[in-house]
PDB file of C-alpha atoms and ligand atoms in Angstrom:
ATOM      1  CA  MET A   1     -14.453  16.569  -3.395  1.00 39.00           C
ATOM      2  CA  GLU A   2     -15.828  19.822  -1.962  1.00 43.00           C
ATOM      3  CA  SER A   3     -13.762  22.860  -2.897  1.00 50.00           C
ATOM      4  CA  GLY A   4     -10.702  20.708  -3.494  1.00 65.00           C
ATOM      5  CA  LYS A   5     -10.334  19.874   0.174  1.00 82.00           C
ATOM      6  CA  GLN A   6      -8.892  16.524   1.101  1.00 90.00           C
ATOM      7  CA  THR A   7     -11.150  14.238   3.096  1.00 94.00           C
ATOM      8  CA  ILE A   8      -9.880  12.198   6.018  1.00 97.00           C
ATOM      9  CA  LEU A   9     -11.681   9.237   7.531  1.00 97.00           C
ATOM     10  CA  ILE A  10     -11.313   8.709  11.280  1.00 97.00           C
ATOM     11  CA  ILE A  11     -12.154   5.200  12.476  1.00 97.00           C
ATOM     12  CA  GLU A  12     -12.350   5.484  16.256  1.00 96.00           C
ATOM     13  CA  ASP A  13     -14.831   4.156  18.805  1.00 95.00           C
ATOM     14  CA  GLU A  14     -14.101   6.712  21.531  1.00 94.00           C
ATOM     15  CA  GLU A  15     -16.289   9.617  20.549  1.00 94.00           C
ATOM     16  CA  ALA A  16     -14.382  12.257  22.500  1.00 93.00           C
ATOM     17  CA  ILE A  17     -11.101  11.307  20.808  1.00 92.00           C
ATOM     18  CA  ALA A  18     -12.688  11.149  17.367  1.00 95.00           C
ATOM     19  CA  GLU A  19     -14.204  14.596  17.831  1.00 94.00           C
ATOM     20  CA  LEU A  20     -10.986  16.091  19.112  1.00 92.00           C
ATOM     21  CA  GLU A  21      -9.091  14.700  16.120  1.00 93.00           C
ATOM     22  CA  ARG A  22     -11.803  15.977  13.802  1.00 95.00           C
ATOM     23  CA  ASP A  23     -11.727  19.497  15.258  1.00 95.00           C
ATOM     24  CA  TYR A  24      -7.991  19.837  14.813  1.00 93.00           C
ATOM     25  CA  LEU A  25      -7.964  18.389  11.328  1.00 95.00           C
ATOM     26  CA  GLU A  26     -10.838  20.628  10.259  1.00 95.00           C
ATOM     27  CA  GLN A  27      -8.929  23.582  11.618  1.00 93.00           C
ATOM     28  CA  ALA A  28      -5.990  22.498   9.497  1.00 92.00           C
ATOM     29  CA  GLY A  29      -8.257  22.654   6.446  1.00 92.00           C
ATOM     30  CA  TYR A  30      -9.373  19.059   5.933  1.00 94.00           C
ATOM     31  CA  LEU A  31     -12.831  17.605   5.614  1.00 95.00           C
ATOM     32  CA  VAL A  32     -13.360  14.842   8.143  1.00 97.00           C
ATOM     33  CA  LYS A  33     -15.729  11.869   8.415  1.00 97.00           C
ATOM     34  CA  ILE A  34     -15.975   9.627  11.458  1.00 97.00           C
ATOM     35  CA  ALA A  35     -16.826   5.928  11.693  1.00 97.00           C
ATOM     36  CA  ASN A  36     -17.326   4.476  15.184  1.00 96.00           C
ATOM     37  CA  ASP A  37     -16.570   0.810  14.639  1.00 96.00           C
ATOM     38  CA  GLY A  38     -14.470  -1.457  12.442  1.00 95.00           C
ATOM     39  CA  ASP A  39     -17.256  -2.740  10.221  1.00 96.00           C
ATOM     40  CA  SER A  40     -18.673   0.620   9.205  1.00 96.00           C
ATOM     41  CA  GLY A  41     -15.151   2.034   9.074  1.00 96.00           C
ATOM     42  CA  ALA A  42     -13.937  -0.590   6.613  1.00 95.00           C
ATOM     43  CA  GLU A  43     -17.083  -0.229   4.547  1.00 95.00           C
ATOM     44  CA  ARG A  44     -16.746   3.538   4.290  1.00 95.00           C
ATOM     45  CA  ALA A  45     -13.018   3.395   3.674  1.00 95.00           C
ATOM     46  CA  LEU A  46     -13.512   1.026   0.749  1.00 93.00           C
ATOM     47  CA  ALA A  47     -16.497   2.856  -0.711  1.00 92.00           C
ATOM     48  CA  GLY A  48     -15.400   6.453  -0.207  1.00 87.00           C
ATOM     49  CA  ASP A  49     -12.846   8.711  -1.790  1.00 87.00           C
ATOM     50  CA  PHE A  50     -10.616   9.477   1.173  1.00 94.00           C
ATOM     51  CA  SER A  51      -7.113  10.915   1.067  1.00 93.00           C
ATOM     52  CA  LEU A  52      -5.993   9.386   4.348  1.00 96.00           C
ATOM     53  CA  ILE A  53      -7.312   7.171   7.151  1.00 96.00           C
ATOM     54  CA  ILE A  54      -6.714   7.506  10.880  1.00 96.00           C
ATOM     55  CA  LEU A  55      -7.349   4.080  12.268  1.00 94.00           C
ATOM     56  CA  ASP A  56      -7.727   3.092  15.915  1.00 93.00           C
ATOM     57  CA  LEU A  57      -6.487  -0.441  16.651  1.00 90.00           C
ATOM     58  CA  MET A  58      -8.918  -1.571  19.313  1.00 89.00           C
ATOM     59  CA  LEU A  59     -12.377  -1.308  17.804  1.00 92.00           C
ATOM     60  CA  PRO A  60     -15.696  -3.044  18.340  1.00 91.00           C
ATOM     61  CA  GLY A  61     -16.382  -5.457  15.490  1.00 89.00           C
ATOM     62  CA  ILE A  62     -13.422  -6.034  13.210  1.00 93.00           C
ATOM     63  CA  ASP A  63     -10.273  -4.583  14.765  1.00 90.00           C
ATOM     64  CA  GLY A  64      -7.854  -2.081  13.302  1.00 90.00           C
ATOM     65  CA  PHE A  65      -5.437  -4.740  12.015  1.00 87.00           C
ATOM     66  CA  GLU A  66      -8.153  -6.346   9.933  1.00 89.00           C
ATOM     67  CA  VAL A  67      -9.515  -3.009   8.719  1.00 92.00           C
ATOM     68  CA  CYS A  68      -5.999  -2.033   7.651  1.00 90.00           C
ATOM     69  CA  ARG A  69      -5.514  -5.285   5.781  1.00 87.00           C
ATOM     70  CA  MET A  70      -8.870  -4.958   4.002  1.00 90.00           C
ATOM     71  CA  VAL A  71      -8.250  -1.361   2.958  1.00 91.00           C
ATOM     72  CA  ARG A  72      -4.666  -2.068   1.888  1.00 86.00           C
ATOM     73  CA  GLU A  73      -5.810  -4.786  -0.481  1.00 84.00           C
ATOM     74  CA  LYS A  74      -7.757  -2.221  -2.464  1.00 85.00           C
ATOM     75  CA  LYS A  75      -6.226   1.171  -1.770  1.00 87.00           C
ATOM     76  CA  ASP A  76      -2.794   2.659  -1.325  1.00 84.00           C
ATOM     77  CA  ILE A  77      -3.784   5.833   0.553  1.00 90.00           C
ATOM     78  CA  PRO A  78      -1.852   6.573   3.769  1.00 91.00           C
ATOM     79  CA  ILE A  79      -3.108   4.805   6.900  1.00 92.00           C
ATOM     80  CA  LEU A  80      -2.105   6.147  10.310  1.00 91.00           C
ATOM     81  CA  MET A  81      -2.674   3.659  13.070  1.00 89.00           C
ATOM     82  CA  VAL A  82      -3.478   4.795  16.577  1.00 89.00           C
ATOM     83  CA  SER A  83      -3.296   2.742  19.739  1.00 86.00           C
ATOM     84  CA  ALA A  84      -2.971   3.123  23.480  1.00 80.00           C
ATOM     85  CA  LYS A  85      -0.502   0.247  23.644  1.00 75.00           C
ATOM     86  CA  LYS A  86       3.134   0.839  22.792  1.00 70.00           C
ATOM     87  CA  GLU A  87       3.832  -2.850  22.228  1.00 67.00           C
ATOM     88  CA  ASP A  88       1.346  -2.898  19.347  1.00 70.00           C
ATOM     89  CA  TYR A  89       3.847  -0.853  17.395  1.00 66.00           C
ATOM     90  CA  ASP A  90       6.082  -3.852  16.771  1.00 62.00           C
ATOM     91  CA  LYS A  91       3.115  -5.885  15.690  1.00 65.00           C
ATOM     92  CA  VAL A  92       2.046  -3.225  13.214  1.00 64.00           C
ATOM     93  CA  ARG A  93       5.499  -3.050  11.726  1.00 59.00           C
ATOM     94  CA  GLY A  94       6.437  -6.698  11.952  1.00 49.00           C
ATOM     95  CA  LEU A  95       3.286  -8.137  10.478  1.00 56.00           C
ATOM     96  CA  GLY A  96       3.312  -5.848   7.509  1.00 63.00           C
ATOM     97  CA  PHE A  97      -0.276  -4.733   7.642  1.00 66.00           C
ATOM     98  CA  GLY A  98       0.615  -1.899   5.375  1.00 70.00           C
ATOM     99  CA  ALA A  99       0.058   0.945   7.807  1.00 78.00           C
ATOM    100  CA  ASP A 100       2.187   3.963   6.972  1.00 79.00           C
ATOM    101  CA  ASP A 101       2.618   5.250  10.477  1.00 81.00           C
ATOM    102  CA  TYR A 102       1.775   4.561  14.065  1.00 83.00           C
ATOM    103  CA  ILE A 103       0.891   6.957  16.857  1.00 85.00           C
ATOM    104  CA  THR A 104       0.601   6.039  20.518  1.00 84.00           C
ATOM    105  CA  LYS A 105      -2.178   7.548  22.641  1.00 84.00           C
ATOM    106  CA  PRO A 106      -2.159  10.032  24.184  1.00 84.00           C
ATOM    107  CA  PHE A 107      -0.734  12.212  21.419  1.00 85.00           C
ATOM    108  CA  SER A 108      -0.946  15.931  20.964  1.00 87.00           C
ATOM    109  CA  PRO A 109      -3.379  17.097  18.318  1.00 84.00           C
ATOM    110  CA  SER A 110      -0.645  19.149  16.690  1.00 86.00           C
ATOM    111  CA  GLU A 111       1.492  16.014  16.361  1.00 89.00           C
ATOM    112  CA  LEU A 112      -1.388  14.277  14.650  1.00 91.00           C
ATOM    113  CA  THR A 113      -1.951  17.191  12.278  1.00 92.00           C
ATOM    114  CA  ALA A 114       1.755  17.356  11.446  1.00 91.00           C
ATOM    115  CA  ARG A 115       1.915  13.651  10.624  1.00 91.00           C
ATOM    116  CA  VAL A 116      -1.228  13.826   8.523  1.00 94.00           C
ATOM    117  CA  LYS A 117       0.238  16.702   6.525  1.00 92.00           C
ATOM    118  CA  ALA A 118       3.547  14.913   6.045  1.00 90.00           C
ATOM    119  CA  HIS A 119       1.923  11.696   4.839  1.00 90.00           C
ATOM    120  CA  LEU A 120      -0.410  13.457   2.451  1.00 90.00           C
ATOM    121  CA  ALA A 121       2.494  15.408   0.978  1.00 87.00           C
ATOM    122  CA  ARG A 122       4.603  12.272   0.629  1.00 84.00           C
ATOM    123  CA  TYR A 123       1.757  10.356  -0.965  1.00 86.00           C
ATOM    124  CA  GLU A 124       1.106  13.104  -3.496  1.00 83.00           C
ATOM    125  CA  ARG A 125       4.764  13.230  -4.360  1.00 80.00           C
ATOM    126  CA  LEU A 126       4.953   9.456  -4.857  1.00 77.00           C
ATOM    127  CA  THR A 127       1.797   9.093  -6.899  1.00 77.00           C
ATOM    128  CA  GLY A 128       2.659  12.242  -8.860  1.00 71.00           C
ATOM    129  CA  SER A 129       6.123  11.037  -9.818  1.00 68.00           C
ATOM    130  CA  ALA A 130       4.941   7.501 -10.540  1.00 67.00           C
ATOM    131  CA  MET A 131       2.273   8.869 -12.887  1.00 65.00           C
ATOM    132  CA  GLN A 132       4.812  11.093 -14.606  1.00 62.00           C
ATOM    133  CA  GLU A 133       7.225   8.241 -15.098  1.00 61.00           C
ATOM    134  CA  MET A 134       4.515   6.061 -16.547  1.00 58.00           C
ATOM    135  CA  SER A 135       3.008   8.659 -18.835  1.00 55.00           C
ATOM    136  CA  ARG A 136       6.367   9.894 -20.131  1.00 55.00           C
ATOM    137  CA  LYS A 137       6.491   6.847 -22.258  1.00 54.00           C
ATOM    138  CA  ASN A 138       3.524   4.641 -21.722  1.00 66.00           C
ATOM    139  CA  ARG A 139       5.264   1.621 -23.086  1.00 82.00           C
ATOM    140  CA  THR A 140       8.038   1.627 -20.529  1.00 85.00           C
ATOM    141  CA  VAL A 141       7.834   1.419 -16.762  1.00 87.00           C
ATOM    142  CA  GLU A 142      10.793   2.867 -14.893  1.00 87.00           C
ATOM    143  CA  ILE A 143      11.178   2.619 -11.159  1.00 87.00           C
ATOM    144  CA  ARG A 144      14.456   3.072  -9.282  1.00 87.00           C
ATOM    145  CA  GLY A 145      16.838   1.608 -11.810  1.00 89.00           C
ATOM    146  CA  LEU A 146      14.396  -1.011 -13.019  1.00 93.00           C
ATOM    147  CA  CYS A 147      13.213  -0.456 -16.575  1.00 92.00           C
ATOM    148  CA  ILE A 148      10.549  -2.550 -18.249  1.00 93.00           C
ATOM    149  CA  ASP A 149      10.226  -2.137 -22.004  1.00 90.00           C
ATOM    150  CA  LYS A 150       6.749  -3.438 -22.695  1.00 87.00           C
ATOM    151  CA  ASP A 151       7.018  -3.400 -26.501  1.00 83.00           C
ATOM    152  CA  ALA A 152      10.263  -5.331 -26.648  1.00 86.00           C
ATOM    153  CA  ARG A 153       9.285  -7.324 -23.518  1.00 91.00           C
ATOM    154  CA  ARG A 154      12.697  -6.683 -22.053  1.00 93.00           C
ATOM    155  CA  VAL A 155      13.758  -5.887 -18.511  1.00 95.00           C
ATOM    156  CA  TYR A 156      16.829  -3.909 -17.494  1.00 93.00           C
ATOM    157  CA  VAL A 157      18.275  -3.314 -14.047  1.00 93.00           C
ATOM    158  CA  ASN A 158      20.640  -0.346 -13.979  1.00 89.00           C
ATOM    159  CA  GLY A 159      21.083  -0.719 -17.721  1.00 89.00           C
ATOM    160  CA  GLU A 160      21.843  -4.417 -17.642  1.00 91.00           C
ATOM    161  CA  GLU A 161      19.364  -6.702 -19.362  1.00 93.00           C
ATOM    162  CA  LYS A 162      17.766  -9.487 -17.307  1.00 94.00           C
ATOM    163  CA  ILE A 163      16.245 -12.341 -19.264  1.00 94.00           C
ATOM    164  CA  MET A 164      12.711 -13.204 -18.148  1.00 94.00           C
ATOM    165  CA  THR A 165      10.335 -15.967 -19.132  1.00 93.00           C
ATOM    166  CA  ASN A 166       6.946 -14.825 -20.445  1.00 90.00           C
ATOM    167  CA  LYS A 167       5.160 -15.314 -17.156  1.00 91.00           C
ATOM    168  CA  GLU A 168       7.937 -13.724 -15.126  1.00 95.00           C
ATOM    169  CA  PHE A 169       7.729 -10.714 -17.413  1.00 95.00           C
ATOM    170  CA  ASP A 170       3.941 -10.515 -17.150  1.00 93.00           C
ATOM    171  CA  LEU A 171       3.963 -10.842 -13.370  1.00 95.00           C
ATOM    172  CA  LEU A 172       6.710  -8.270 -12.853  1.00 96.00           C
ATOM    173  CA  THR A 173       5.026  -5.805 -15.209  1.00 94.00           C
ATOM    174  CA  TYR A 174       1.638  -6.308 -13.569  1.00 93.00           C
ATOM    175  CA  LEU A 175       3.078  -5.483 -10.128  1.00 95.00           C
ATOM    176  CA  ALA A 176       5.317  -2.634 -11.300  1.00 94.00           C
ATOM    177  CA  GLU A 177       2.431  -0.923 -13.059  1.00 89.00           C
ATOM    178  CA  ARG A 178       0.431  -0.979  -9.829  1.00 89.00           C
ATOM    179  CA  PRO A 179       3.031   0.058  -7.264  1.00 87.00           C
ATOM    180  CA  ASN A 180       2.226   0.135  -3.566  1.00 86.00           C
ATOM    181  CA  ARG A 181      -0.843  -2.021  -3.928  1.00 87.00           C
ATOM    182  CA  VAL A 182      -0.897  -5.334  -2.115  1.00 89.00           C
ATOM    183  CA  PHE A 183      -2.015  -8.342  -4.129  1.00 90.00           C
ATOM    184  CA  THR A 184      -2.768 -11.777  -2.749  1.00 90.00           C
ATOM    185  CA  LYS A 185      -1.291 -14.781  -4.524  1.00 90.00           C
ATOM    186  CA  ASP A 186      -4.822 -15.571  -5.663  1.00 87.00           C
ATOM    187  CA  ASP A 187      -5.183 -12.113  -7.225  1.00 86.00           C
ATOM    188  CA  LEU A 188      -1.898 -12.549  -9.056  1.00 90.00           C
ATOM    189  CA  PHE A 189      -2.602 -16.070 -10.178  1.00 88.00           C
ATOM    190  CA  ARG A 190      -5.952 -14.991 -11.601  1.00 84.00           C
ATOM    191  CA  ALA A 191      -4.441 -11.934 -13.276  1.00 86.00           C
ATOM    192  CA  ILE A 192      -1.497 -13.658 -14.950  1.00 88.00           C
ATOM    193  CA  TRP A 193      -2.545 -17.264 -15.440  1.00 83.00           C
ATOM    194  CA  ALA A 194      -6.274 -16.621 -15.814  1.00 69.00           C
ATOM    195  CA  MET A 195      -7.049 -18.642 -18.906  1.00 61.00           C
ATOM    196  CA  GLU A 196      -4.621 -21.450 -18.359  1.00 58.00           C
ATOM    197  CA  ALA A 197      -5.689 -22.459 -14.860  1.00 58.00           C
ATOM    198  CA  VAL A 198      -2.930 -25.040 -14.605  1.00 61.00           C
ATOM    199  CA  GLY A 199      -1.091 -24.697 -11.334  1.00 65.00           C
ATOM    200  CA  ASP A 200      -1.990 -22.865  -8.179  1.00 75.00           C
ATOM    201  CA  THR A 201      -0.837 -20.009  -5.977  1.00 80.00           C
ATOM    202  CA  ALA A 202       2.456 -21.828  -5.326  1.00 86.00           C
ATOM    203  CA  THR A 203       3.229 -21.020  -8.961  1.00 88.00           C
ATOM    204  CA  VAL A 204       3.115 -17.347  -8.004  1.00 92.00           C
ATOM    205  CA  THR A 205       5.590 -17.900  -5.164  1.00 93.00           C
ATOM    206  CA  VAL A 206       7.996 -19.698  -7.480  1.00 93.00           C
ATOM    207  CA  HIS A 207       7.826 -16.973 -10.108  1.00 94.00           C
ATOM    208  CA  ILE A 208       8.318 -14.184  -7.561  1.00 96.00           C
ATOM    209  CA  LYS A 209      11.402 -16.018  -6.316  1.00 95.00           C
ATOM    210  CA  LYS A 210      12.816 -16.291  -9.835  1.00 95.00           C
ATOM    211  CA  ILE A 211      12.087 -12.640 -10.613  1.00 96.00           C
ATOM    212  CA  ARG A 212      13.827 -11.581  -7.409  1.00 95.00           C
ATOM    213  CA  GLU A 213      16.892 -13.642  -8.244  1.00 94.00           C
ATOM    214  CA  LYS A 214      17.091 -11.704 -11.502  1.00 94.00           C
ATOM    215  CA  ILE A 215      16.319  -8.147 -10.446  1.00 95.00           C
ATOM    216  CA  GLU A 216      17.350  -7.884  -6.810  1.00 93.00           C
ATOM    217  CA  ILE A 217      20.879  -7.338  -5.581  1.00 89.00           C
ATOM    218  CA  ASN A 218      20.017  -9.354  -2.487  1.00 87.00           C
ATOM    219  CA  SER A 219      16.872 -11.419  -2.991  1.00 81.00           C
ATOM    220  CA  SER A 220      16.446 -12.003   0.749  1.00 84.00           C
ATOM    221  CA  ASP A 221      16.201  -8.227   1.235  1.00 87.00           C
ATOM    222  CA  PRO A 222      14.143  -7.252  -1.804  1.00 91.00           C
ATOM    223  CA  GLN A 223      14.070  -3.617  -2.927  1.00 92.00           C
ATOM    224  CA  TYR A 224      11.348  -4.025  -5.516  1.00 95.00           C
ATOM    225  CA  ILE A 225       8.859  -6.748  -4.727  1.00 95.00           C
ATOM    226  CA  GLU A 226       8.032  -6.814  -1.048  1.00 93.00           C
ATOM    227  CA  THR A 227       6.433  -9.774   0.738  1.00 92.00           C
ATOM    228  CA  ILE A 228       3.495  -8.772   2.902  1.00 88.00           C
ATOM    229  CA  TRP A 229       3.381 -11.699   5.297  1.00 85.00           C
ATOM    230  CA  GLY A 230       0.092 -13.492   5.398  1.00 84.00           C
ATOM    231  CA  VAL A 231      -1.290 -11.360   2.580  1.00 86.00           C
ATOM    232  CA  GLY A 232       0.813 -11.395  -0.569  1.00 91.00           C
ATOM    233  CA  TYR A 233       3.117  -9.054  -2.434  1.00 94.00           C
ATOM    234  CA  ARG A 234       3.488  -5.468  -3.416  1.00 93.00           C
ATOM    235  CA  PHE A 235       5.827  -3.540  -5.631  1.00 93.00           C
ATOM    236  CA  LYS A 236       7.505  -0.845  -3.528  1.00 89.00           C
ATOM    237  CA  LEU A 237       7.417   2.668  -4.886  1.00 81.00           C
TER     238      LEU A 237
HETATM  239 CA1   CA B   1     -10.557   2.054  20.669  1.00 72.74          CA
END
């Protein structure tokens, strides 16, 4: 990254809006790249090293929802969605596409800059503290009262031990070590059951359910493993 500046990707088909956003963000000290449609936007987002993405919903080619889903599968950087339609907000939230924020057009450039700053700061704080927690003692993972002792293969919630089967332990640890990333059931099945290939993605669902019953206070309102509808699961930071 040039001179330590953070790079933001704007995916926006209206050139005037993209340029306005770019000008303000550059003024605020960021490097900015623009993609004008969903296909090139998704491609660049996945290939590049961006700190944050500003994503328009209505795009030629693949739309913003799909771009968001594709990026979220691979990356946990903040995604700010932008749309002219207020009612899209509920869709963005309800469908769990993994966007971090939503801004309705028209917005003031200073509002955009402020939100970008806030999300970048929050993201750095989260990844920073997650890294610290993991490196403090590599063999344990500790997140919000959940403690996984990898050597002893034991799990504690607020100090109380929860007995896990081998696969439950492996699945929980796999997710907890990669917080905020969304995994499909296929991803998880391949990662945990790879060599045994008996069963299918329903096995993943069953194991997630069992893990939740053990670690969540209320398994229908999970605090640790979140269901991303239509996509899969992620461990909340
Ligand atoms: Ca548009």
